[in-house]
C-alpha cells in the first residue's frame, strides 16, 4: 500500500508493517513502535489483507490520506 492511512479520531498517521514474529525480536518491534510514536505516528502490525483497516489505538476505521 502506497497511500498513508490516517485516524480521524486520534489525529495520527498510521503506518502498516507486516512482520513474522519468528524473524524479528520483540525488542526490535518495541524500538520501532517507539520511533513511530516519536514521529507522531502509530504503527499497525500485520493487518488483514483487505480494508477496512482499524486504528491500533482506538479501533476506529482508518482513511487513506
Short mmCIF file of N, CA, C and O in Angstrom, two decimals:
data_model
loop_
_atom_site.label_atom_id
_atom_site.label_comp_id
_atom_site.label_asym_id
_atom_site.label_seq_id
_atom_site.Cartn_x
_atom_site.Cartn_y
_atom_site.Cartn_z
N UNK A 1 0.85 -1.17 0.00
CA UNK A 1 0.00 0.00 0.00
C UNK A 1 0.89 1.23 0.00
O UNK A 1 1.76 1.37 0.84
N UNK A 2 0.66 2.13 -0.92
CA UNK A 2 1.47 3.33 -1.04
C UNK A 2 0.86 4.52 -0.32
O UNK A 2 1.56 5.45 0.03
N UNK A 3 -0.44 4.51 -0.14
CA UNK A 3 -1.11 5.65 0.48
C UNK A 3 -0.96 5.59 1.99
O UNK A 3 -0.96 4.52 2.59
N UNK A 4 -0.85 6.76 2.59
CA UNK A 4 -0.76 6.84 4.04
C UNK A 4 -2.16 6.69 4.62
O UNK A 4 -3.13 7.22 4.08
N UNK A 5 -2.26 5.98 5.73
CA UNK A 5 -3.54 5.84 6.43
C UNK A 5 -3.57 6.85 7.56
O UNK A 5 -2.53 7.27 8.09
N UNK A 6 -4.79 7.23 7.95
CA UNK A 6 -4.95 8.27 8.96
C UNK A 6 -6.15 7.94 9.84
O UNK A 6 -7.20 7.50 9.35
N UNK A 7 -5.99 8.17 11.14
CA UNK A 7 -7.10 8.01 12.07
C UNK A 7 -7.65 9.39 12.39
O UNK A 7 -6.95 10.23 12.96
N UNK A 8 -8.89 9.63 12.00
CA UNK A 8 -9.52 10.92 12.25
C UNK A 8 -9.80 11.14 13.73
O UNK A 8 -9.85 12.27 14.19
N UNK A 9 -9.99 10.07 14.48
CA UNK A 9 -10.27 10.17 15.91
C UNK A 9 -9.01 10.55 16.69
O UNK A 9 -9.03 11.46 17.50
N UNK A 10 -7.91 9.85 16.43
CA UNK A 10 -6.65 10.09 17.14
C UNK A 10 -5.84 11.22 16.51
O UNK A 10 -4.87 11.69 17.11
N UNK A 11 -6.21 11.60 15.29
CA UNK A 11 -5.48 12.65 14.55
C UNK A 11 -4.02 12.26 14.31
O UNK A 11 -3.11 13.05 14.50
N UNK A 12 -3.82 10.99 13.90
CA UNK A 12 -2.47 10.50 13.67
C UNK A 12 -2.39 9.69 12.38
O UNK A 12 -3.35 9.03 12.00
N UNK A 13 -1.23 9.77 11.73
CA UNK A 13 -0.95 8.91 10.59
C UNK A 13 -0.66 7.51 11.12
O UNK A 13 -0.12 7.34 12.22
N UNK A 14 -1.00 6.51 10.31
CA UNK A 14 -0.81 5.12 10.71
C UNK A 14 0.02 4.42 9.63
O UNK A 14 -0.33 4.45 8.45
N UNK A 15 1.10 3.79 10.05
CA UNK A 15 2.00 3.07 9.16
C UNK A 15 1.70 1.58 9.29
O UNK A 15 1.57 1.05 10.39
N UNK A 16 1.57 0.91 8.15
CA UNK A 16 1.35 -0.54 8.15
C UNK A 16 2.70 -1.25 8.09
O UNK A 16 3.57 -0.87 7.29
N UNK A 17 2.85 -2.26 8.94
CA UNK A 17 4.10 -3.00 8.98
C UNK A 17 3.79 -4.48 9.14
O UNK A 17 3.18 -4.89 10.14
N UNK A 18 4.16 -5.28 8.14
CA UNK A 18 3.97 -6.73 8.21
C UNK A 18 5.24 -7.38 8.73
O UNK A 18 6.34 -7.06 8.29
N UNK A 19 5.10 -8.28 9.68
CA UNK A 19 6.26 -8.90 10.30
C UNK A 19 5.94 -10.33 10.70
O UNK A 19 4.83 -10.64 11.10
N UNK A 20 6.96 -11.18 10.58
CA UNK A 20 6.86 -12.54 11.10
C UNK A 20 7.52 -12.53 12.47
O UNK A 20 8.68 -12.13 12.62
N UNK A 21 6.78 -12.92 13.48
CA UNK A 21 7.31 -12.85 14.85
C UNK A 21 8.56 -13.69 15.04
O UNK A 21 9.41 -13.37 15.87
N UNK A 22 8.72 -14.73 14.27
CA UNK A 22 9.91 -15.56 14.41
C UNK A 22 11.14 -14.90 13.79
O UNK A 22 12.26 -15.23 14.12
N UNK A 23 10.92 -13.91 12.90
CA UNK A 23 12.02 -13.28 12.18
C UNK A 23 12.53 -12.00 12.85
O UNK A 23 13.65 -11.58 12.60
N UNK A 24 11.70 -11.38 13.69
CA UNK A 24 12.08 -10.10 14.30
C UNK A 24 11.92 -10.19 15.81
O UNK A 24 10.85 -10.54 16.30
N UNK A 25 12.98 -9.87 16.54
CA UNK A 25 12.89 -9.92 18.02
C UNK A 25 11.90 -8.89 18.56
O UNK A 25 11.71 -7.81 17.98
N UNK A 26 11.28 -9.20 19.70
CA UNK A 26 10.32 -8.29 20.32
C UNK A 26 10.93 -6.93 20.62
O UNK A 26 10.28 -5.90 20.47
N UNK A 27 12.19 -6.90 21.02
CA UNK A 27 12.84 -5.63 21.33
C UNK A 27 12.90 -4.73 20.10
O UNK A 27 12.66 -3.52 20.17
N UNK A 28 13.19 -5.32 18.94
CA UNK A 28 13.24 -4.54 17.70
C UNK A 28 11.87 -3.96 17.37
O UNK A 28 11.76 -2.82 16.91
N UNK A 29 10.81 -4.74 17.60
CA UNK A 29 9.45 -4.24 17.34
C UNK A 29 9.08 -3.12 18.31
O UNK A 29 8.47 -2.13 17.91
N UNK A 30 9.47 -3.26 19.57
CA UNK A 30 9.21 -2.21 20.54
C UNK A 30 9.97 -0.94 20.19
O UNK A 30 9.45 0.17 20.32
N UNK A 31 11.22 -1.09 19.74
CA UNK A 31 12.01 0.07 19.32
C UNK A 31 11.36 0.76 18.12
O UNK A 31 11.31 2.00 18.06
N UNK A 32 10.86 -0.02 17.18
CA UNK A 32 10.19 0.54 16.00
C UNK A 32 8.93 1.30 16.42
O UNK A 32 8.67 2.40 15.94
N UNK A 33 8.16 0.71 17.32
CA UNK A 33 6.94 1.37 17.80
C UNK A 33 7.28 2.70 18.49
O UNK A 33 6.64 3.72 18.25
N UNK A 34 8.32 2.71 19.31
CA UNK A 34 8.74 3.95 19.98
C UNK A 34 9.19 5.00 18.97
O UNK A 34 8.87 6.18 19.12
N UNK A 35 9.92 4.58 17.95
CA UNK A 35 10.38 5.51 16.92
C UNK A 35 9.18 6.15 16.20
O UNK A 35 9.15 7.36 15.98
N UNK A 36 8.19 5.34 15.86
CA UNK A 36 6.99 5.86 15.19
C UNK A 36 6.25 6.83 16.10
O UNK A 36 5.77 7.87 15.65
N UNK A 37 6.15 6.50 17.39
CA UNK A 37 5.47 7.38 18.34
C UNK A 37 6.19 8.72 18.45
O UNK A 37 5.55 9.77 18.54
N UNK A 38 7.53 8.69 18.43
CA UNK A 38 8.31 9.93 18.49
C UNK A 38 8.06 10.80 17.26
O UNK A 38 8.14 12.03 17.34
N UNK A 39 7.74 10.17 16.14
CA UNK A 39 7.42 10.89 14.90
C UNK A 39 5.95 11.29 14.84
O UNK A 39 5.50 11.87 13.86
N UNK A 40 5.20 10.96 15.88
CA UNK A 40 3.78 11.30 15.92
C UNK A 40 2.90 10.37 15.12
O UNK A 40 1.79 10.74 14.74
N UNK A 41 3.38 9.16 14.86
CA UNK A 41 2.64 8.19 14.05
C UNK A 41 2.33 6.95 14.89
O UNK A 41 2.99 6.67 15.88
N UNK A 42 1.33 6.22 14.43
CA UNK A 42 1.01 4.92 15.01
C UNK A 42 1.46 3.85 14.05
O UNK A 42 1.61 4.10 12.85
N UNK A 43 1.64 2.64 14.55
CA UNK A 43 2.04 1.54 13.68
C UNK A 43 1.04 0.40 13.82
O UNK A 43 0.62 0.07 14.93
N UNK A 44 0.63 -0.14 12.69
CA UNK A 44 -0.32 -1.24 12.65
C UNK A 44 0.41 -2.48 12.16
O UNK A 44 0.81 -2.56 11.00
N UNK A 45 0.62 -3.42 13.06
CA UNK A 45 1.35 -4.65 12.72
C UNK A 45 0.39 -5.68 12.13
O UNK A 45 -0.70 -5.91 12.65
N UNK A 46 0.81 -6.30 11.04
CA UNK A 46 0.12 -7.44 10.42
C UNK A 46 -1.39 -7.24 10.27
O UNK A 46 -2.18 -8.02 10.80
N UNK A 47 -1.79 -6.22 9.51
CA UNK A 47 -3.24 -6.01 9.31
C UNK A 47 -3.80 -7.09 8.39
O UNK A 47 -3.06 -7.78 7.71
N UNK A 48 -5.13 -7.21 8.34
CA UNK A 48 -5.73 -8.14 7.39
C UNK A 48 -5.39 -7.69 5.96
O UNK A 48 -5.04 -6.54 5.74
N UNK A 49 -5.48 -8.60 5.00
CA UNK A 49 -5.08 -8.26 3.64
C UNK A 49 -5.96 -7.22 2.94
O UNK A 49 -5.54 -6.61 1.97
N UNK A 50 -7.16 -7.02 3.41
CA UNK A 50 -8.07 -6.09 2.76
C UNK A 50 -8.64 -5.10 3.77
O UNK A 50 -8.81 -5.42 4.94
N UNK A 51 -8.95 -3.88 3.28
CA UNK A 51 -9.59 -2.86 4.11
C UNK A 51 -10.99 -3.32 4.49
O UNK A 51 -11.53 -4.21 3.85
N UNK A 52 -11.59 -2.79 5.52
CA UNK A 52 -11.16 -1.62 6.25
C UNK A 52 -10.08 -1.97 7.28
O UNK A 52 -10.09 -3.04 7.87
N UNK A 53 -9.17 -1.04 7.44
CA UNK A 53 -8.16 -1.15 8.48
C UNK A 53 -8.62 -0.35 9.68
O UNK A 53 -9.34 0.64 9.54
N UNK A 54 -8.19 -0.77 10.86
CA UNK A 54 -8.64 -0.12 12.09
C UNK A 54 -7.45 0.42 12.86
O UNK A 54 -6.37 -0.18 12.88
N UNK A 55 -7.67 1.54 13.52
CA UNK A 55 -6.63 2.20 14.30
C UNK A 55 -6.17 1.26 15.42
O UNK A 55 -6.99 0.70 16.15
N UNK A 56 -4.84 1.11 15.59
CA UNK A 56 -4.34 0.24 16.66
C UNK A 56 -4.55 0.84 18.05
O UNK A 56 -4.45 0.13 19.05
N UNK A 57 -4.89 2.12 18.12
CA UNK A 57 -5.09 2.78 19.41
C UNK A 57 -6.56 2.81 19.84
O UNK A 57 -6.90 2.40 20.93
N UNK A 58 -7.42 3.27 18.92
CA UNK A 58 -8.84 3.44 19.30
C UNK A 58 -9.80 2.48 18.62
O UNK A 58 -10.95 2.37 19.00
N UNK A 59 -9.34 1.81 17.54
CA UNK A 59 -10.18 0.83 16.86
C UNK A 59 -11.08 1.40 15.76
O UNK A 59 -11.79 0.65 15.09
N UNK A 60 -11.05 2.72 15.55
CA UNK A 60 -11.89 3.34 14.51
C UNK A 60 -11.34 2.97 13.12
O UNK A 60 -10.16 2.67 12.98
N UNK A 61 -12.22 3.05 12.11
CA UNK A 61 -11.80 2.82 10.74
C UNK A 61 -10.78 3.88 10.32
O UNK A 61 -10.93 5.06 10.66
N UNK A 62 -9.76 3.46 9.59
CA UNK A 62 -8.76 4.37 9.08
C UNK A 62 -9.17 4.82 7.69
O UNK A 62 -9.84 4.10 6.96
N UNK A 63 -8.74 6.03 7.33
CA UNK A 63 -8.99 6.54 5.99
C UNK A 63 -7.65 6.69 5.27
O UNK A 63 -6.60 6.79 5.91
N UNK A 64 -7.70 6.70 3.93
CA UNK A 64 -6.49 6.97 3.16
C UNK A 64 -6.30 8.47 3.10
O UNK A 64 -7.25 9.23 2.90
N UNK A 65 -5.07 8.87 3.31
CA UNK A 65 -4.78 10.31 3.33
C UNK A 65 -4.02 10.69 2.08
O UNK A 65 -3.21 9.98 1.59
#
